[in-house]
């Protein structure tokens, strides 16, 4: 092998671990690699270039360069949420891994399959192997435990040690990522390994499928079906059953069969159609007791991390509670408990089908009680919606979050738009007034780390190019999402979206948290919470500068519908738009 600069052998023209890694991703159904590159990636860059030179670009996923890592991971996350296909993220050694920041936590909490790959510093110092150290940074990026950076947030981590089994490692990692509860996985490989010349080989991706969905044991199906059928006030609480859109009609069927109310708690996807008469509303952080939860005598919690917040809002002490989840004890949440009499590990779609089938087969529904209850729940739902509708007005010439959300709802009526929500203290209002109905049309990060929607909008659009993507974000969340990076990526890769900023010029959330604990405290007395964003930044201007977006700030309630309509038309024309909507300031 000829010597290259730095005394290392070159692998020019040969098939390497890097090439096999990319090939394995394609074989596993990965369409995109959202990447932020560095000195660890020549093996990948070279493989992409060779494929292009040889007209084999389809052999590898498409590379989407993201100037900030959180944009890369949130794009992959949203892509997988919309398409149910895991994608890959490539970042730079320890620093790029750390820059993924809270998006890793979001991917875990959002039960989102994604393969994260980072190079690792070369482990040879003297040119012993291709890829050996030849830049000063290779000493400074050598981390003691690079995989440990993400270990608390990924389902699996491993080091690729040789190209000879890189494909098995990639397929196994994605198999684990895709199996429920789905989540992120992390692989690393030093440069020498990525540069290793190997013989091309193949593995059978069919041997790495996700674990088949689990069913309830027969006696558990019977126990839950009987309890629901005999209940006077049965209730289903769910948060993320709708991650699998095919589970939604099954939930609808079971709810209709027995006239069970459905409460969506901390929902970041459509679990149950928002306009359904059996819908009992949405809850996030609420100060009030939910009446349906208080009244319920049998509660089925299915796919929920936070079915209620007991300090504020809890079931009645006598309620019989059943919990179904792929991972019902949630070991990734160190402190967690609900007073269920039965926990069952099962796939929600399969489990609800089993329950509905048994109710039908054994004719468990008591017709008169069911019809009476159906009418009662429908009446309560109608009254709740009417009360919300009455609030959809500006106040004293100022746009309110409720009015804004109603305008967005009207704007999107009849379209198949995908809505991303990162509205924070307005999560509840967005859900209440948007009331999304179509499975797979509404998403949040599922976690608590802000800045997801910026890259998320890019990923959602790439996953569904024919649909409009609309993000509803707080002004703080907009900035957390590194809009300079996200908007640049959107333009470069033709993934425009509409961003509507719920702009209260600051962080309402920490203020509200303080008031919840120190309502009569010194901060409240002085109205001094350190949450204001004055002097105001030109938020849409960032998007205009970085991504050529159409940007506008609006404060006039009368103008709002027209501004939103114009902005959506701009997006339909292929250019992103950011509308900052002035709400009452924090
Ligand atoms: C990465 C990250 N940093 C900090 C926080 C803490 N935090 C929670 S909500 C919030 C404010 C969000 O502001 P904005 O998006 O404007 O929504 P608002 O609270 O005004 O509704 C902050 C800073 C967080 N959740 N994530
Ligand atoms: Mg704000």
Coordinates of C-alpha atoms and ligand atoms in Angstrom, one line a residue:
X1 CA 0.0 0.0 0.0
X2 CA 1.4 3.4 -0.8
X3 CA 2.3 5.7 2.1
X4 CA 0.0 8.8 2.5
X5 CA 0.8 12.1 4.3
X6 CA 1.3 11.4 8.0
X7 CA 3.0 8.1 7.3
X8 CA -0.3 6.2 7.0
X9 CA -1.2 3.7 4.3
X10 CA -4.0 4.9 2.0
X11 CA -7.0 2.8 1.3
X12 CA -7.9 4.7 -1.9
X13 CA -10.3 2.8 -4.1
X14 CA -10.8 -0.2 -1.7
X15 CA -14.0 -1.3 -0.1
X16 CA -13.8 -0.4 3.6
X17 CA -15.7 -0.8 6.9
X18 CA -17.0 2.7 6.2
X19 CA -18.6 1.6 2.9
X20 CA -20.0 -1.6 4.5
X21 CA -21.5 0.5 7.4
X22 CA -23.3 2.8 4.9
X23 CA -24.4 -0.2 2.9
X24 CA -25.8 -1.9 6.0
X25 CA -27.9 1.2 6.8
X26 CA -29.5 1.1 3.3
X27 CA -30.2 -2.6 3.7
X28 CA -31.9 -1.9 7.0
X29 CA -34.2 0.7 5.3
X30 CA -32.5 3.8 6.4
X31 CA -33.0 6.5 3.8
X32 CA -31.2 9.4 5.4
X33 CA -28.0 10.0 7.3
X34 CA -28.3 13.3 9.2
X35 CA -24.7 14.2 9.7
X36 CA -22.3 16.6 11.2
X37 CA -18.8 15.6 10.0
X38 CA -15.3 15.7 11.4
X39 CA -11.8 14.2 11.3
X40 CA -13.3 10.9 12.3
X41 CA -15.3 10.5 9.0
X42 CA -12.9 10.4 6.0
X43 CA -13.8 6.8 5.6
X44 CA -17.5 7.7 5.2
X45 CA -16.8 10.8 3.1
X46 CA -14.6 8.7 0.8
X47 CA -17.2 6.0 0.5
X48 CA -19.9 8.5 -0.5
X49 CA -17.6 10.0 -3.1
X50 CA -16.6 6.6 -4.5
X51 CA -20.3 5.6 -4.8
X52 CA -21.1 8.8 -6.6
X53 CA -18.1 8.5 -9.0
X54 CA -19.3 5.0 -9.8
X55 CA -22.9 5.9 -10.2
X56 CA -24.0 3.8 -7.2
X57 CA -25.3 6.5 -5.0
X58 CA -28.4 4.5 -4.3
X59 CA -26.3 2.0 -2.4
X60 CA -26.1 4.4 0.5
X61 CA -28.6 6.6 2.3
X62 CA -28.8 10.2 1.3
X63 CA -26.5 12.5 3.3
X64 CA -28.2 15.5 5.0
X65 CA -25.5 17.8 6.4
X66 CA -26.7 19.6 9.6
X67 CA -24.6 22.4 10.9
X68 CA -25.8 21.6 14.4
X69 CA -26.1 18.2 15.9
X70 CA -29.4 18.7 17.6
X71 CA -31.0 19.5 14.3
X72 CA -29.6 16.2 12.9
X73 CA -31.1 14.1 15.7
X74 CA -34.4 15.9 16.0
X75 CA -34.8 15.6 12.2
X76 CA -34.1 11.8 12.4
X77 CA -36.5 11.6 15.3
X78 CA -39.4 13.4 13.5
X79 CA -38.7 11.4 10.3
X80 CA -39.1 8.2 12.2
X81 CA -42.2 9.5 14.0
X82 CA -43.9 10.3 10.7
X83 CA -42.7 7.4 8.6
X84 CA -42.1 4.7 11.3
X85 CA -38.7 4.1 9.6
X86 CA -35.6 4.6 11.7
X87 CA -32.9 6.9 10.3
X88 CA -29.3 7.4 11.2
X89 CA -27.4 10.3 12.7
X90 CA -23.6 10.7 12.3
X91 CA -21.7 13.0 14.6
X92 CA -18.2 13.8 15.5
X93 CA -16.4 11.9 18.3
X94 CA -17.0 13.2 21.9
X95 CA -17.8 16.8 21.1
X96 CA -20.5 16.0 18.4
X97 CA -22.0 13.4 20.7
X98 CA -22.2 15.9 23.6
X99 CA -23.7 18.4 21.2
X100 CA -26.7 16.0 20.6
X101 CA -27.6 17.2 24.1
X102 CA -31.1 16.8 25.2
X103 CA -32.3 15.4 21.9
X104 CA -31.0 12.0 22.9
X105 CA -33.3 12.2 26.0
X106 CA -36.2 13.2 23.7
X107 CA -35.6 10.3 21.4
X108 CA -35.6 7.9 24.4
X109 CA -38.7 9.5 25.9
X110 CA -40.4 9.7 22.5
X111 CA -39.7 5.9 22.1
X112 CA -38.1 6.8 18.8
X113 CA -35.8 4.4 17.0
X114 CA -32.7 6.1 15.7
X115 CA -29.1 4.9 15.1
X116 CA -26.5 7.4 16.3
X117 CA -23.0 6.8 15.1
X118 CA -19.9 8.7 16.1
X119 CA -16.3 8.1 15.2
X120 CA -13.8 7.6 17.9
X121 CA -10.3 9.0 18.1
X122 CA -7.6 6.9 16.3
X123 CA -6.0 4.5 18.7
X124 CA -2.6 4.2 16.9
X125 CA -0.1 7.1 17.3
X126 CA 2.6 6.3 14.8
X127 CA 1.0 5.5 11.5
X128 CA 0.8 1.8 12.3
X129 CA -2.6 1.5 10.5
X130 CA -4.6 3.4 7.9
X131 CA -6.4 6.1 9.9
X132 CA -3.7 6.5 12.5
X133 CA -3.4 9.9 14.3
X134 CA -2.2 12.7 12.0
X135 CA -3.9 15.8 13.4
X136 CA -3.4 17.5 16.8
X137 CA -7.1 17.1 17.6
X138 CA -6.8 13.3 17.7
X139 CA -5.1 13.6 21.1
X140 CA -7.6 16.0 22.5
X141 CA -10.7 14.2 21.3
X142 CA -9.7 10.9 22.9
X143 CA -12.4 10.5 25.6
X144 CA -12.2 8.0 28.5
X145 CA -15.7 6.7 28.0
X146 CA -17.3 8.1 24.9
X147 CA -20.1 5.6 24.9
X148 CA -20.8 6.6 28.5
X149 CA -21.9 10.0 27.4
X150 CA -25.1 8.6 26.0
X151 CA -25.4 5.4 28.0
X152 CA -28.1 6.7 30.2
X153 CA -30.3 7.5 27.3
X154 CA -29.8 4.8 24.7
X155 CA -31.1 1.2 24.6
X156 CA -27.8 -0.2 23.4
X157 CA -24.3 1.0 22.7
X158 CA -21.3 -0.8 21.1
X159 CA -18.1 -0.3 19.4
X160 CA -17.6 -1.5 15.9
X161 CA -14.3 -3.3 16.2
X162 CA -13.8 -4.7 12.6
X163 CA -15.4 -4.3 9.2
X164 CA -15.8 -8.0 9.0
X165 CA -18.9 -7.9 11.1
X166 CA -19.9 -4.2 10.9
X167 CA -23.1 -5.1 9.1
X168 CA -24.2 -7.5 11.9
X169 CA -23.5 -4.8 14.4
X170 CA -25.5 -2.2 12.5
X171 CA -28.5 -4.6 11.9
X172 CA -28.5 -5.7 15.5
X173 CA -28.4 -2.1 16.8
X174 CA -31.4 -1.2 14.6
X175 CA -33.2 -4.4 15.6
X176 CA -32.9 -3.3 19.2
X177 CA -33.8 0.3 18.3
X178 CA -37.0 -0.8 16.5
X179 CA -38.2 -3.3 19.1
X180 CA -40.7 -1.9 21.6
X181 CA -40.2 0.2 23.5
X182 CA -38.3 1.7 20.6
X183 CA -35.4 4.0 21.3
X184 CA -32.1 5.4 20.2
X185 CA -28.9 3.2 20.0
X186 CA -25.3 4.4 19.8
X187 CA -22.4 2.9 17.8
X188 CA -18.8 4.2 17.7
X189 CA -15.8 3.2 15.6
X190 CA -12.3 4.5 15.6
X191 CA -10.8 5.7 12.3
X192 CA -8.6 2.7 11.8
X193 CA -11.7 0.5 11.8
X194 CA -13.6 2.7 9.4
X195 CA -10.5 2.6 7.1
X196 CA -10.0 -1.1 7.2
X197 CA -10.2 -2.7 3.7
X198 CA -12.5 -5.7 3.7
X199 CA -14.1 -8.0 1.2
X200 CA -17.7 -6.9 0.3
X201 CA -20.2 -9.2 2.0
X202 CA -23.8 -9.3 2.8
X203 CA -26.1 -10.3 5.6
X204 CA -29.8 -11.0 5.5
X205 CA -31.7 -8.1 7.0
X206 CA -34.7 -10.3 7.4
X207 CA -32.9 -12.0 10.2
X208 CA -32.8 -8.8 12.2
X209 CA -36.5 -7.9 12.4
X210 CA -37.9 -6.2 15.5
X211 CA -39.4 -8.4 18.2
X212 CA -42.9 -9.4 17.3
X213 CA -45.7 -7.5 19.1
X214 CA -46.6 -9.2 22.4
X215 CA -50.2 -10.3 23.2
X216 CA -51.9 -10.4 26.6
X217 CA -52.2 -13.7 28.4
X218 CA -55.7 -15.1 28.0
X219 CA -56.7 -14.7 31.7
X220 CA -55.4 -11.1 31.7
X221 CA -57.5 -10.3 28.6
X222 CA -60.5 -11.7 30.4
X223 CA -59.8 -9.8 33.6
X224 CA -59.5 -6.5 31.8
X225 CA -62.4 -7.1 29.4
X226 CA -64.7 -8.1 32.2
X227 CA -63.7 -5.2 34.4
X228 CA -64.3 -2.7 31.6
X229 CA -67.6 -4.2 30.6
X230 CA -68.9 -4.3 34.2
X231 CA -67.7 -0.8 35.0
X232 CA -70.2 2.1 35.5
X233 CA -67.7 4.7 34.4
X234 CA -64.8 3.0 32.5
X235 CA -62.0 5.3 31.2
X236 CA -59.0 4.7 29.0
X237 CA -56.0 7.0 29.6
X238 CA -53.3 7.0 26.9
X239 CA -50.3 9.1 25.9
X240 CA -48.6 7.4 22.9
X241 CA -50.7 4.5 21.7
X242 CA -51.0 6.5 18.4
X243 CA -47.3 6.3 17.7
X244 CA -48.6 3.3 15.8
X245 CA -51.3 4.9 13.7
X246 CA -52.9 1.5 13.1
X247 CA -53.6 1.2 16.8
X248 CA -55.9 4.3 16.8
X249 CA -58.9 2.6 15.0
X250 CA -58.6 -0.3 17.3
X251 CA -58.9 2.0 20.3
X252 CA -61.8 3.7 18.7
X253 CA -63.5 0.3 18.2
X254 CA -63.1 -0.7 21.8
X255 CA -64.2 2.7 23.1
X256 CA -67.3 2.6 21.0
X257 CA -68.1 -1.0 21.8
X258 CA -68.5 -0.3 25.5
X259 CA -68.8 3.6 25.4
X260 CA -65.6 4.1 27.2
X261 CA -64.3 7.7 27.5
X262 CA -60.7 8.3 26.4
X263 CA -58.5 10.8 28.1
X264 CA -55.3 11.8 26.3
X265 CA -52.7 12.6 28.9
X266 CA -49.4 14.4 27.9
X267 CA -50.1 13.3 24.3
X268 CA -47.6 13.9 21.7
X269 CA -49.3 12.1 18.9
X270 CA -53.0 11.5 17.8
X271 CA -54.2 8.6 20.0
X272 CA -57.9 9.1 19.5
X273 CA -59.7 11.5 17.1
X274 CA -60.0 14.8 18.8
X275 CA -63.6 15.3 17.6
X276 CA -64.9 11.9 18.7
X277 CA -67.9 12.1 21.1
X278 CA -66.1 9.8 23.5
X279 CA -63.0 12.0 23.7
X280 CA -62.7 13.2 27.3
X281 CA -60.1 15.9 26.5
X282 CA -56.4 16.4 26.9
X283 CA -54.3 17.0 30.0
X284 CA -50.8 18.2 30.5
X285 CA -49.7 20.0 33.7
X286 CA -53.1 20.8 35.2
X287 CA -54.0 22.4 38.5
X288 CA -57.5 21.0 38.4
X289 CA -58.9 17.6 39.1
X290 CA -60.1 16.0 35.9
X291 CA -63.8 15.1 36.4
X292 CA -63.6 12.0 34.2
X293 CA -60.6 10.7 36.1
X294 CA -62.3 11.3 39.4
X295 CA -65.5 9.6 38.3
X296 CA -64.0 6.5 36.8
X297 CA -64.4 3.2 38.6
X298 CA -62.3 1.2 36.1
X299 CA -59.3 2.8 34.4
X300 CA -57.2 1.2 31.6
X301 CA -53.9 3.0 31.3
X302 CA -52.5 2.1 28.0
X303 CA -49.1 3.4 26.6
X304 CA -48.6 6.3 29.1
X305 CA -45.7 7.5 31.0
X306 CA -47.7 10.3 32.8
X307 CA -51.3 9.2 33.0
X308 CA -52.0 11.9 35.7
X309 CA -50.1 14.0 38.2
X310 CA -51.2 12.8 41.6
X311 CA -50.5 16.0 43.5
X312 CA -53.1 17.8 41.4
X313 CA -55.3 15.3 39.7
X314 CA -55.8 11.6 40.5
X315 CA -58.2 8.7 40.1
X316 CA -60.6 7.9 42.9
X317 CA -59.0 5.6 45.6
X318 CA -61.5 2.8 44.8
X319 CA -60.8 2.8 41.1
X320 CA -59.6 -0.5 39.6
X321 CA -56.6 0.4 37.4
X322 CA -55.0 -1.8 34.8
X323 CA -51.9 -0.9 32.9
X324 CA -50.8 -2.1 29.5
X325 CA -47.5 -1.0 27.9
X326 CA -44.7 -2.6 26.0
X327 CA -42.6 -1.9 29.2
X328 CA -45.2 -1.3 31.9
X329 CA -42.8 -0.8 34.8
X330 CA -40.7 1.8 33.0
X331 CA -37.2 1.2 34.4
X332 CA -35.9 4.1 32.4
X333 CA -37.9 6.4 34.8
X334 CA -36.2 5.8 38.1
X335 CA -39.2 6.9 40.2
X336 CA -42.5 5.8 38.8
X337 CA -45.6 4.1 40.1
X338 CA -49.3 4.0 39.5
X339 CA -51.7 2.1 41.8
X340 CA -52.6 -0.5 39.2
X341 CA -54.0 -3.9 40.2
X342 CA -52.5 -5.5 37.1
X343 CA -49.5 -4.5 34.9
X344 CA -49.3 -6.3 31.5
X345 CA -46.5 -6.1 29.0
X346 CA -48.1 -6.1 25.6
X347 CA -48.5 -4.2 22.3
X348 CA -51.4 -1.9 22.7
X349 CA -52.9 -2.6 19.3
X350 CA -52.8 -6.4 19.8
X351 CA -54.0 -6.1 23.4
X352 CA -57.0 -3.8 22.6
X353 CA -58.0 -6.1 19.7
X354 CA -57.9 -9.1 22.1
X355 CA -60.1 -7.2 24.6
X356 CA -62.6 -6.1 22.0
X357 CA -62.8 -9.5 20.5
X358 CA -63.6 -11.1 23.9
X359 CA -66.2 -8.4 24.7
X360 CA -67.9 -9.2 21.3
X361 CA -67.5 -13.0 21.5
X362 CA -69.0 -13.2 24.9
X363 CA -71.4 -10.4 24.5
X364 CA -70.2 -8.6 27.6
X365 CA -71.6 -5.2 26.7
X366 CA -74.7 -4.4 28.6
X367 CA -76.7 -2.5 25.9
X368 CA -78.7 -0.1 28.0
X369 CA -75.9 1.0 30.3
X370 CA -73.6 1.4 27.3
X371 CA -76.0 3.6 25.4
X372 CA -76.8 5.7 28.5
X373 CA -73.1 6.3 29.1
X374 CA -72.4 7.0 25.4
X375 CA -75.0 9.8 25.6
X376 CA -73.6 11.2 28.9
X377 CA -70.0 11.3 27.7
X378 CA -71.0 12.8 24.3
X379 CA -72.9 15.6 26.1
X380 CA -69.9 16.3 28.4
X381 CA -67.6 16.4 25.4
X382 CA -69.9 18.7 23.5
X383 CA -70.2 21.1 26.5
X384 CA -66.4 21.1 26.9
X385 CA -65.9 22.0 23.3
X386 CA -68.5 24.7 23.4
X387 CA -66.8 26.2 26.4
X388 CA -63.5 26.2 24.7
X389 CA -65.0 27.6 21.5
X390 CA -66.3 30.6 23.5
X391 CA -62.7 31.4 24.6
X392 CA -61.4 31.6 21.0
X393 CA -61.3 35.4 20.9
X394 CA -58.7 38.1 21.1
X395 CA -58.7 40.0 24.4
X396 CA -58.6 43.7 24.4
X397 CA -57.0 43.8 21.0
X398 CA -54.4 41.3 21.9
X399 CA -53.9 37.8 20.3
X400 CA -54.3 35.1 22.9
X401 CA -52.9 31.6 22.5
X402 CA -56.4 30.2 22.2
X403 CA -57.3 32.6 19.4
X404 CA -54.0 31.8 17.7
X405 CA -54.6 28.1 17.9
X406 CA -58.1 28.4 16.6
X407 CA -56.8 30.4 13.6
X408 CA -54.2 27.7 13.0
X409 CA -56.9 25.1 13.2
X410 CA -59.1 26.9 10.7
X411 CA -56.1 27.5 8.4
X412 CA -55.4 23.8 8.3
X413 CA -59.0 22.5 8.1
X414 CA -59.4 20.1 5.2
X415 CA -55.6 19.8 4.7
X416 CA -53.5 16.8 5.6
X417 CA -50.9 18.9 7.3
X418 CA -48.6 17.5 9.9
X419 CA -48.4 19.6 13.0
X420 CA -45.4 19.6 15.3
X421 CA -46.0 21.0 18.8
X422 CA -43.4 22.5 21.0
X423 CA -45.7 25.0 22.6
X424 CA -44.6 24.4 26.2
X425 CA -46.9 26.3 28.5
X426 CA -49.4 26.3 25.6
X427 CA -49.3 22.5 25.0
X428 CA -52.7 22.2 26.6
X429 CA -54.2 25.1 24.7
X430 CA -52.8 23.8 21.4
X431 CA -54.3 20.3 22.0
X432 CA -57.6 21.7 23.3
X433 CA -58.2 24.0 20.4
X434 CA -56.5 22.0 17.6
X435 CA -58.1 18.7 18.6
X436 CA -56.2 16.8 15.9
X437 CA -58.2 13.9 14.4
X438 CA -56.1 12.0 11.9
X439 CA -53.6 9.5 13.2
X440 CA -50.1 10.5 12.3
X441 CA -50.9 14.2 11.9
X442 CA -49.6 15.6 15.1
X443 CA -46.3 15.1 17.0
X444 CA -44.2 16.4 19.8
X445 CA -40.8 15.3 21.0
X446 CA -42.2 13.1 23.8
X447 CA -39.5 14.4 26.1
X448 CA -38.6 17.5 28.0
X449 CA -35.6 18.9 26.2
X450 CA -36.5 21.9 24.1
X451 CA -35.4 22.7 20.6
X452 CA -36.9 19.6 18.9
X453 CA -39.2 21.2 16.4
X454 CA -36.6 23.1 14.4
X455 CA -34.9 20.0 13.1
X456 CA -38.1 18.0 13.5
X457 CA -39.8 20.0 10.8
X458 CA -37.1 19.1 8.4
X459 CA -37.4 15.5 9.2
X460 CA -41.1 15.5 9.0
X461 CA -41.1 17.1 5.6
X462 CA -38.5 14.7 4.2
X463 CA -40.7 11.8 5.5
X464 CA -43.8 13.2 3.9
X465 CA -42.8 15.6 1.1
X466 CA -46.4 15.9 -0.2
X467 CA -47.8 17.2 3.1
X468 CA -47.5 20.6 4.7
X469 CA -45.5 20.7 7.9
X470 CA -46.5 23.3 10.5
X471 CA -44.6 23.8 13.8
X472 CA -46.2 25.5 16.8
X473 CA -43.4 26.6 19.1
X474 CA -42.6 28.8 22.0
X475 CA -40.2 31.6 21.3
X476 CA -37.7 30.0 23.7
X477 CA -38.1 26.6 22.1
X478 CA -37.6 28.2 18.7
X479 CA -34.2 29.5 19.8
X480 CA -33.3 26.2 21.5
X481 CA -33.8 24.6 18.1
X482 CA -30.8 26.5 16.6
X483 CA -33.0 28.1 13.9
X484 CA -29.9 29.3 12.0
X485 CA -29.0 25.6 11.4
X486 CA -32.5 24.2 11.0
X487 CA -33.6 26.8 8.5
X488 CA -30.4 26.4 6.5
X489 CA -30.9 22.7 6.3
X490 CA -34.5 23.2 5.2
X491 CA -33.5 25.4 2.3
X492 CA -30.5 23.3 1.2
X493 CA -32.5 20.1 1.1
X494 CA -35.8 21.4 -0.1
X495 CA -37.8 20.8 3.1
X496 CA -39.8 24.0 3.7
X497 CA -42.2 24.3 6.6
X498 CA -44.3 26.9 8.4
X499 CA -43.2 27.8 11.9
X500 CA -45.7 29.7 14.1
X501 CA -44.0 31.2 17.2
X502 CA -46.2 31.5 20.3
X503 CA -44.2 34.6 21.1
X504 CA -44.6 35.7 24.7
X505 CA -41.1 37.2 24.6
X506 CA -39.7 34.9 27.2
X507 CA -40.0 31.7 29.2
X508 CA -43.3 31.4 30.8
X509 CA -42.6 27.9 32.1
X510 CA -40.0 28.7 34.8
X511 CA -42.2 31.6 35.9
X512 CA -45.2 29.3 36.3
X513 CA -43.1 26.7 38.1
X514 CA -42.0 29.3 40.6
X515 CA -45.5 30.5 41.1
X516 CA -46.7 26.9 41.7
X517 CA -44.2 26.6 44.6
X518 CA -43.8 30.3 45.7
X519 CA -47.1 31.9 44.9
X520 CA -46.7 34.4 47.7
X521 CA -42.9 34.6 47.5
X522 CA -40.4 37.4 46.8
X523 CA -40.2 36.6 43.1
X524 CA -43.9 36.9 42.7
X525 CA -44.1 40.1 44.8
X526 CA -41.4 41.7 42.7
X527 CA -42.6 40.1 39.4
X528 CA -38.9 39.1 39.0
X529 CA -38.5 35.7 37.4
X530 CA -35.6 36.3 35.0
X531 CA -37.6 35.0 32.1
X532 CA -38.1 38.0 29.9
X533 CA -36.5 38.1 26.4
X534 CA -36.5 41.9 26.3
X535 CA -35.0 43.5 24.3
X536 CA -36.8 41.5 21.7
X537 CA -34.9 39.6 19.0
X538 CA -36.0 39.4 15.4
X539 CA -36.9 35.8 15.5
X540 CA -38.2 35.4 12.0
X541 CA -35.2 37.4 10.8
X542 CA -32.9 34.6 11.9
X543 CA -34.7 32.2 9.6
X544 CA -34.6 34.8 6.8
X545 CA -30.9 35.3 7.2
X546 CA -30.0 31.6 7.5
X547 CA -32.5 29.9 5.3
X548 CA -34.0 32.6 3.0
X549 CA -37.3 32.1 4.9
X550 CA -40.3 34.4 4.6
X551 CA -40.5 36.0 8.0
X552 CA -43.1 38.2 9.6
X553 CA -44.1 39.3 13.1
X554 CA -47.8 39.9 13.8
X555 CA -49.6 41.5 16.8
X556 CA -52.9 42.5 15.3
X557 CA -55.7 39.9 15.8
X558 CA -57.5 41.0 12.7
X559 CA -54.5 40.5 10.5
X560 CA -53.5 37.1 11.9
X561 CA -55.7 34.9 9.7
X562 CA -54.4 36.6 6.5
X563 CA -50.8 36.5 7.6
X564 CA -51.0 32.8 8.4
X565 CA -52.7 32.1 5.1
X566 CA -50.0 34.0 3.2
X567 CA -47.3 32.2 5.0
X568 CA -48.8 28.8 4.3
X569 CA -49.0 29.8 0.6
X570 CA -45.3 30.7 0.7
X571 CA -44.5 27.3 2.1
X572 CA -46.6 25.6 -0.6
X573 CA -44.4 27.5 -3.1
X574 CA -41.3 25.8 -1.7
X575 CA -39.9 28.4 0.8
X576 CA -40.0 28.2 4.6
X577 CA -42.0 30.8 6.5
X578 CA -41.7 31.9 10.2
X579 CA -44.5 33.8 11.7
X580 CA -43.9 35.3 15.1
X581 CA -47.2 35.9 16.8
X582 CA -47.1 38.4 19.7
X583 CA -49.0 37.1 22.7
X584 CA -49.3 38.8 26.1
X585 CA -45.7 39.0 27.4
X586 CA -44.5 36.7 30.2
Ligands
LIG1 C1 -32.8 22.1 26.6 C2 -33.6 22.7 27.7 N1 -33.2 23.7 28.4 C3 -34.0 24.3 29.4 C4 -35.2 23.8 29.7 C5 -36.0 24.3 30.8 N2 -37.2 25.0 30.3 C6 -38.4 24.4 30.3 S1 -39.6 25.3 29.6 C7 -38.6 26.6 29.3 C8 -39.1 27.8 28.7 C9 -39.6 27.6 27.3 O1 -39.9 28.8 26.7 P1 -40.9 28.9 25.5 O2 -40.5 27.9 24.5 O3 -40.9 30.4 25.0 O4 -42.3 28.5 26.1 P2 -43.1 29.3 27.2 O5 -42.6 28.7 28.5 O6 -42.9 30.7 27.1 O7 -44.5 28.8 27.0 C10 -37.3 26.3 29.7 C11 -36.2 27.2 29.6 C12 -35.6 22.7 28.9 N3 -36.8 22.1 29.1 N4 -34.8 22.2 27.9
LIG2 MG1 -42.1 31.9 25.5

